[in-house]
Coordinates of C-alpha atoms and ligand atoms in Angstrom, one line a residue:
M1 CA 91.8 -22.5 -98.2
S2 CA 89.8 -20.7 -100.8
N3 CA 87.7 -17.7 -99.8
I4 CA 85.1 -18.4 -102.5
I5 CA 81.7 -18.9 -100.9
R6 CA 80.2 -22.3 -102.0
V7 CA 76.5 -21.7 -102.7
G8 CA 73.5 -24.1 -103.0
V9 CA 70.1 -23.2 -104.4
L10 CA 67.0 -25.1 -103.2
G11 CA 64.2 -24.8 -105.8
F12 CA 65.2 -24.6 -109.5
G13 CA 62.1 -22.8 -110.9
G14 CA 62.0 -19.2 -111.9
L15 CA 64.0 -17.7 -109.1
G16 CA 66.4 -20.7 -108.7
Q17 CA 67.4 -20.5 -112.4
A18 CA 67.7 -16.7 -112.3
A19 CA 70.0 -17.2 -109.2
A20 CA 72.2 -19.6 -111.1
R21 CA 72.5 -17.2 -114.1
L22 CA 73.2 -14.3 -111.7
L23 CA 76.0 -16.2 -109.9
A24 CA 77.7 -17.5 -113.1
P25 CA 80.0 -14.5 -113.6
K26 CA 80.7 -13.9 -109.9
S27 CA 84.2 -14.5 -108.5
E28 CA 83.3 -14.4 -104.8
M29 CA 80.6 -17.1 -104.9
R30 CA 80.4 -20.4 -106.7
L31 CA 77.2 -22.3 -107.3
V32 CA 78.0 -25.9 -106.4
A33 CA 74.6 -27.4 -105.6
A34 CA 70.9 -27.2 -106.6
A35 CA 67.8 -29.2 -105.8
D36 CA 64.3 -29.4 -107.2
H37 CA 61.4 -31.6 -106.2
K38 CA 62.6 -34.6 -108.2
G39 CA 66.4 -34.5 -107.8
Y40 CA 69.6 -32.6 -107.0
I41 CA 73.0 -31.9 -108.4
Y42 CA 76.3 -31.4 -106.7
N43 CA 79.7 -30.6 -108.1
P44 CA 82.3 -29.1 -105.8
E45 CA 84.0 -27.5 -108.8
G46 CA 80.9 -25.6 -109.7
L47 CA 77.7 -26.3 -111.7
D48 CA 77.3 -25.9 -115.5
T49 CA 74.5 -23.3 -115.4
Q50 CA 73.4 -23.8 -119.0
A51 CA 73.3 -27.6 -118.6
C52 CA 71.3 -27.4 -115.4
I53 CA 68.7 -24.9 -116.9
S54 CA 68.2 -26.7 -120.2
T55 CA 68.0 -30.1 -118.5
Y56 CA 65.5 -28.9 -115.9
N57 CA 63.3 -27.3 -118.6
Q58 CA 63.4 -30.3 -120.9
Q59 CA 63.3 -33.2 -118.5
G60 CA 61.9 -31.6 -115.3
S61 CA 64.8 -32.0 -112.9
V62 CA 68.4 -31.2 -112.5
G63 CA 68.7 -34.8 -111.3
H64 CA 68.9 -35.7 -115.1
V65 CA 72.1 -33.7 -115.7
P66 CA 74.7 -36.3 -116.8
E67 CA 77.5 -37.3 -114.3
Y68 CA 76.5 -35.1 -111.4
G69 CA 72.7 -35.2 -111.3
V70 CA 70.9 -37.5 -108.9
L71 CA 67.1 -38.3 -109.0
S72 CA 65.6 -38.4 -105.6
Q73 CA 62.2 -37.9 -103.8
T74 CA 64.1 -36.6 -100.8
S75 CA 66.4 -34.2 -102.7
I76 CA 66.8 -31.6 -100.0
A77 CA 67.8 -34.1 -97.3
D78 CA 70.1 -35.9 -99.7
L79 CA 71.8 -32.7 -100.7
I80 CA 72.3 -31.5 -97.1
A81 CA 73.9 -34.9 -96.4
N82 CA 76.1 -35.1 -99.4
A83 CA 77.2 -31.5 -100.3
Q84 CA 79.8 -29.2 -98.9
V85 CA 77.9 -25.9 -99.0
D86 CA 78.6 -22.6 -97.1
G87 CA 75.2 -21.1 -97.8
F88 CA 71.8 -22.0 -99.3
F89 CA 69.3 -19.7 -101.0
L90 CA 65.8 -21.2 -100.4
A91 CA 64.1 -20.4 -103.7
L92 CA 61.3 -22.9 -102.8
P93 CA 57.6 -22.4 -102.9
N94 CA 56.1 -21.7 -99.5
L95 CA 53.2 -23.9 -100.2
P96 CA 51.7 -24.9 -97.8
N97 CA 52.4 -21.8 -95.7
T98 CA 54.4 -24.0 -93.2
F99 CA 56.8 -25.4 -95.8
M100 CA 59.8 -23.1 -95.2
A101 CA 59.6 -23.7 -91.5
D102 CA 59.6 -27.4 -92.1
V103 CA 62.7 -27.1 -94.3
T104 CA 64.4 -25.1 -91.6
R105 CA 63.6 -27.9 -89.0
Q106 CA 65.1 -30.3 -91.5
F107 CA 68.4 -28.3 -91.6
I108 CA 68.4 -28.0 -87.8
A109 CA 67.9 -31.8 -87.3
S110 CA 70.6 -32.6 -89.9
G111 CA 73.4 -31.0 -87.9
W112 CA 74.4 -28.8 -90.9
Q113 CA 76.0 -25.5 -90.1
G114 CA 76.1 -22.5 -92.4
V115 CA 74.0 -19.7 -93.8
L116 CA 70.4 -19.9 -95.0
V117 CA 68.7 -17.1 -96.9
D118 CA 65.0 -16.9 -97.9
A119 CA 62.8 -14.6 -99.9
L120 CA 59.8 -15.4 -97.8
K121 CA 56.7 -13.2 -98.2
R122 CA 53.9 -13.8 -95.7
T123 CA 54.0 -12.4 -92.2
S124 CA 52.6 -15.6 -90.7
A125 CA 55.3 -17.7 -92.5
M126 CA 58.0 -15.5 -91.1
E127 CA 56.5 -15.8 -87.6
Q128 CA 57.0 -19.5 -87.9
I129 CA 60.6 -19.1 -88.9
L130 CA 61.2 -16.6 -86.0
S131 CA 59.7 -19.1 -83.5
L132 CA 62.7 -21.3 -84.4
K133 CA 65.2 -18.6 -83.3
D134 CA 66.8 -20.5 -80.4
E135 CA 67.1 -23.8 -82.3
V136 CA 68.6 -22.1 -85.3
K137 CA 71.1 -20.3 -83.1
N138 CA 72.1 -23.4 -81.1
A139 CA 72.4 -25.4 -84.3
G140 CA 75.1 -23.0 -85.6
I141 CA 73.0 -21.6 -88.4
T142 CA 72.9 -18.0 -89.5
Y143 CA 69.5 -17.5 -91.1
M144 CA 68.7 -14.3 -93.1
T145 CA 65.0 -14.1 -93.6
G146 CA 62.9 -11.9 -95.8
C147 CA 65.8 -11.1 -98.2
G148 CA 64.1 -10.8 -101.6
A149 CA 62.6 -7.6 -103.1
T150 CA 59.6 -7.2 -100.9
P151 CA 60.2 -8.2 -98.2
G152 CA 63.9 -7.5 -98.7
L153 CA 65.4 -4.7 -100.7
L154 CA 62.4 -2.4 -100.2
T155 CA 62.2 -3.1 -96.4
A156 CA 65.9 -2.4 -96.1
A157 CA 65.5 0.8 -98.0
A158 CA 62.7 1.8 -95.6
A159 CA 65.0 1.1 -92.7
I160 CA 67.6 3.4 -94.2
A161 CA 65.0 6.1 -95.0
A162 CA 63.7 6.1 -91.4
Q163 CA 67.1 7.5 -90.3
S164 CA 66.0 11.1 -91.3
Y165 CA 63.0 11.0 -89.0
A166 CA 62.3 11.2 -85.3
E167 CA 59.0 9.4 -85.8
V168 CA 57.9 7.3 -88.7
H169 CA 54.2 7.6 -89.7
S170 CA 53.8 5.3 -92.6
V171 CA 55.6 2.9 -95.0
K172 CA 53.9 2.2 -98.2
I173 CA 55.3 -0.4 -100.6
T174 CA 53.8 -0.6 -104.1
F175 CA 55.2 -3.1 -106.5
G176 CA 54.9 -3.7 -110.2
V177 CA 55.9 -7.0 -111.7
G178 CA 55.8 -7.9 -115.4
I179 CA 56.6 -11.5 -116.5
A180 CA 56.1 -12.9 -120.0
N181 CA 54.3 -16.0 -118.8
W182 CA 53.1 -17.2 -115.5
E183 CA 54.6 -20.7 -115.9
A184 CA 58.1 -19.3 -115.4
Y185 CA 57.1 -18.4 -111.8
R186 CA 54.4 -20.8 -110.8
A187 CA 54.9 -20.6 -107.0
T188 CA 55.1 -16.8 -107.0
I189 CA 51.9 -16.5 -109.0
R190 CA 50.0 -19.1 -106.9
E191 CA 51.2 -17.3 -103.7
D192 CA 49.9 -14.0 -105.2
I193 CA 46.6 -15.5 -106.1
A194 CA 46.3 -16.6 -102.5
H195 CA 46.1 -12.9 -101.6
M196 CA 43.1 -12.2 -103.9
P197 CA 39.7 -11.8 -102.3
G198 CA 38.0 -15.2 -101.9
Y199 CA 41.3 -17.1 -102.0
D200 CA 43.8 -18.4 -99.4
V201 CA 47.1 -20.3 -99.5
D202 CA 45.4 -23.7 -99.4
K203 CA 43.0 -22.9 -102.1
A204 CA 45.7 -21.4 -104.4
R205 CA 47.9 -24.4 -103.8
A206 CA 45.1 -26.8 -104.8
M207 CA 44.4 -25.1 -108.1
S208 CA 45.5 -27.0 -111.2
D209 CA 47.5 -25.1 -113.9
A210 CA 44.4 -25.0 -116.0
E211 CA 42.4 -23.4 -113.2
V212 CA 45.2 -20.8 -112.7
E213 CA 45.1 -20.1 -116.5
A214 CA 41.3 -19.8 -116.4
L215 CA 41.5 -17.3 -113.6
L216 CA 44.2 -15.2 -115.4
D217 CA 42.0 -15.3 -118.6
E218 CA 39.2 -13.6 -116.6
T219 CA 41.6 -10.8 -115.4
N220 CA 43.4 -10.4 -118.7
G221 CA 46.6 -11.7 -117.0
I222 CA 46.6 -9.0 -114.4
I223 CA 46.6 -9.6 -110.6
S224 CA 46.0 -6.5 -108.5
L225 CA 46.6 -6.7 -104.8
E226 CA 46.0 -4.4 -101.8
N227 CA 46.8 -4.6 -98.1
M228 CA 48.7 -7.8 -98.5
E229 CA 49.9 -9.9 -95.6
H230 CA 53.6 -9.2 -96.2
A231 CA 56.3 -9.6 -93.6
D232 CA 57.7 -6.1 -94.3
D233 CA 55.4 -5.1 -91.5
L234 CA 56.8 -7.5 -88.9
M235 CA 60.4 -6.8 -90.0
L236 CA 60.0 -3.1 -89.6
E237 CA 58.3 -3.5 -86.2
L238 CA 61.0 -5.9 -85.0
A239 CA 63.7 -3.3 -86.2
G240 CA 61.9 -0.7 -84.0
I241 CA 61.1 1.5 -86.9
C242 CA 57.3 1.6 -86.7
S243 CA 54.4 -0.6 -85.7
R244 CA 53.2 -3.2 -88.2
D245 CA 49.9 -1.5 -88.8
Q246 CA 51.7 1.5 -90.2
V247 CA 53.1 -0.6 -93.1
S248 CA 51.1 -1.4 -96.2
V249 CA 52.0 -3.5 -99.2
G250 CA 50.2 -3.8 -102.6
G251 CA 50.9 -4.1 -106.2
V252 CA 50.1 -5.2 -109.7
V253 CA 51.4 -8.3 -111.5
D254 CA 51.1 -8.6 -115.2
T255 CA 51.6 -12.2 -116.1
R256 CA 51.5 -11.6 -119.9
N257 CA 54.0 -8.8 -120.4
P258 CA 57.6 -8.5 -119.2
K259 CA 57.1 -4.7 -119.0
K260 CA 56.2 -3.5 -115.4
P261 CA 52.7 -2.3 -115.1
L262 CA 53.9 0.4 -112.6
S263 CA 57.2 1.4 -111.0
T264 CA 58.0 -0.5 -107.8
N265 CA 58.6 2.0 -104.9
V266 CA 58.6 2.4 -101.2
Q267 CA 57.4 5.7 -99.6
L268 CA 58.3 6.4 -96.0
T269 CA 56.6 9.4 -94.4
G270 CA 57.7 10.7 -91.0
R271 CA 58.4 13.7 -88.8
T272 CA 61.9 15.1 -88.5
F273 CA 63.3 16.3 -85.2
E274 CA 62.5 19.9 -86.3
G275 CA 58.8 19.0 -86.7
K276 CA 58.7 18.8 -90.5
I277 CA 56.6 16.1 -92.2
A278 CA 58.2 14.7 -95.3
T279 CA 58.2 11.6 -97.5
H280 CA 61.3 9.7 -98.8
T281 CA 60.6 7.7 -102.0
F282 CA 62.9 5.0 -103.3
T283 CA 61.9 3.8 -106.8
L284 CA 63.4 0.8 -108.6
G285 CA 64.4 1.2 -112.2
D286 CA 61.6 -0.1 -114.5
E287 CA 64.1 -2.2 -116.5
T288 CA 65.1 -4.2 -113.4
S289 CA 63.2 -7.5 -113.3
M290 CA 61.7 -9.2 -110.3
A291 CA 64.4 -11.8 -110.6
A292 CA 67.2 -9.2 -110.4
N293 CA 65.5 -7.5 -107.5
V294 CA 65.0 -10.7 -105.5
C295 CA 68.2 -12.7 -106.3
G296 CA 70.6 -9.8 -106.1
P297 CA 69.6 -8.9 -102.5
A298 CA 69.3 -12.6 -101.6
F299 CA 73.0 -13.2 -102.4
G300 CA 74.0 -9.8 -100.9
Y301 CA 72.4 -11.0 -97.6
L302 CA 74.0 -14.4 -98.0
K303 CA 77.4 -12.7 -98.1
T304 CA 76.4 -10.7 -95.0
G305 CA 75.4 -14.0 -93.4
V306 CA 78.8 -15.5 -94.1
W307 CA 80.4 -12.4 -92.6
L308 CA 78.3 -12.7 -89.4
Q309 CA 79.0 -16.4 -89.2
K310 CA 82.7 -15.9 -89.3
Q311 CA 82.3 -13.7 -86.3
G312 CA 80.5 -16.5 -84.5
L313 CA 77.0 -14.9 -84.9
T314 CA 74.3 -17.4 -85.4
G315 CA 70.5 -17.1 -85.1
I316 CA 67.9 -15.3 -87.3
F317 CA 68.2 -11.8 -88.8
T318 CA 65.8 -10.0 -91.1
A319 CA 66.7 -7.8 -94.1
A320 CA 65.8 -4.8 -92.0
D321 CA 68.3 -5.8 -89.3
M322 CA 71.3 -5.9 -91.6
M323 CA 72.7 -4.4 -94.8
P324 CA 73.3 -6.7 -97.7
Q325 CA 76.9 -6.7 -98.8
F326 CA 77.8 -6.5 -102.5
V327 CA 78.9 -9.7 -104.2
K328 CA 81.7 -9.3 -106.8
Ligands
NAD401 P1 58.7 -21.9 -109.0 O1 57.4 -22.5 -108.9 O2 59.2 -21.3 -110.3 O3 59.9 -23.0 -108.6 C1 59.8 -23.7 -107.4 C2 60.9 -24.8 -107.4 O4 60.9 -25.5 -106.2 C3 60.8 -25.9 -108.5 O5 62.0 -26.1 -109.1 C4 60.3 -27.1 -107.7 O6 60.7 -28.3 -108.3 C5 61.0 -26.9 -106.4 N1 60.4 -27.6 -105.3 C6 59.1 -27.7 -104.9 N2 58.9 -28.5 -103.9 C7 60.2 -29.0 -103.6 C8 60.7 -29.9 -102.6 N3 59.8 -30.5 -101.7 N4 62.0 -30.2 -102.6 C9 62.8 -29.6 -103.5 N5 62.4 -28.7 -104.4 C10 61.1 -28.4 -104.5 O7 58.9 -20.8 -107.8 P2 59.3 -19.3 -107.9 O8 58.2 -18.6 -108.7 O9 60.7 -19.2 -108.4 O10 59.2 -18.8 -106.4 C11 60.0 -19.2 -105.3 C12 59.7 -18.5 -104.1 O11 60.2 -17.1 -104.1 C13 58.2 -18.4 -103.8 O12 57.9 -18.8 -102.4 C14 57.9 -16.9 -103.9 O13 56.9 -16.5 -103.0 C15 59.2 -16.3 -103.5 N6 59.3 -14.9 -104.1 C16 59.7 -13.9 -103.2 C17 59.8 -12.6 -103.7 C18 60.2 -11.5 -102.7 O14 60.4 -10.4 -103.2 N7 60.4 -11.7 -101.5 C19 59.5 -12.3 -105.0 C20 59.1 -13.4 -105.8 C21 59.0 -14.7 -105.4

C-alpha cells in the first residue's frame, strides 16, 4: 500500500487553486479531488493542476475538465460519495457564517472517515465547529480547525512563544495582505468587509461584485481592520495560554497591490518565572504571500491529522493544540 496521502480540496477559488499549485511538486501528498460550487473532479492517479486551474478560470468550474470533471449542484456530497480521499482541505467561503459547520455535518452524516482541515477565521464559526466535537470523534474524523495563517501559523507561533513565560499578558496579531485584485479571493475579501464598521457577515455576503468594487473605490482598495472577531482568541484560551480578551487581531489588506502594506507579525508579551516582562515577536517574510502562509500550514496540519488518525485519535484539534508537520 502506498504511503502517499490522497488529498481533496473543497473550494477552487484563490486558496483552492494555490493549494493545488503548492501540492503539485510534493511527493508525500497527491491532489486527487477538487470541488467548486458547480462541479467536481476526481482522478485517483492525481489531478492535472494546470488543466483544473485554466478550466476553472475560463469556464467557471473544474466540472468542465475533460474526462474526469463532473458538473453537479451537489458537488461536495457527490465527491464524498465517489472519491477515495484521506484528507480534505476546506478552502470554502464561510458565507453564511454557519456554512462550514453545515459541511462538517454533511461529512458526519455521510459516514466518511478521514482528516478535515479548515482555515476558518471567525470565533463564532469555530464555536459551531467545536460544538460538533463528539459527533466528529464518533464518526471517525480527525478535524484540524483554524489552520491557515491567522488563525493558524501565527496562533501556533504564539503557543510556542508562550513557553518562555510563567504568565502571558497579551497576544497581538497584526497582518498585512497584498493581493493584485480582489476577484482572486472573493470570499476572503467579503469576509474581511464583514468586519468593517457598519457591516456584518450577512450584509457582506449579500453585496454584489459591483457593490464590493464601489466600496473598494472609496477606500482606494485598502481595508483596515481592528479588534476583529478572530478565533485565535478562542484557540489560545482553549490551549490554556491566556484568556480570550488578552488576544487582539487586526490588519491591513491592500486589494490592488501584491506588495504587503505592512509586515505580518505576532507579538506575545508575558512575565518570566524570574519576574521579567518581555515580548517575543515572530514576523513573516514580506515576500511570503497570503496563499503561501495559509496553504502551507493547512497541509502541514493535514499531515499531522493523518498521523493522529493512524494512532486512532479522532475529534477536533486546533492549530494551537498541535504542531504542523512538514510536507515533503
Ligand atoms: P474564493 O471566493 O476565491 O473561492 C471559494 C470557492 O468555493 C469557489 O471555487 C467556489 O466555487 C467554491 N464554493 C462556494 N460554495 C460552494 C459550495 N456550496 N460547494 C462547493 N464549492 C463551493 O475563496 P477564498 O478567497 O479562496 O477563501 C476561502 C476561505 O479561506 C474563506 O473562508 C476565507 O475566509 C479563508 N481564509 C482564511 C485565512 C486564514 O489565514 N485563516 C486567510 C485567507 C482566507
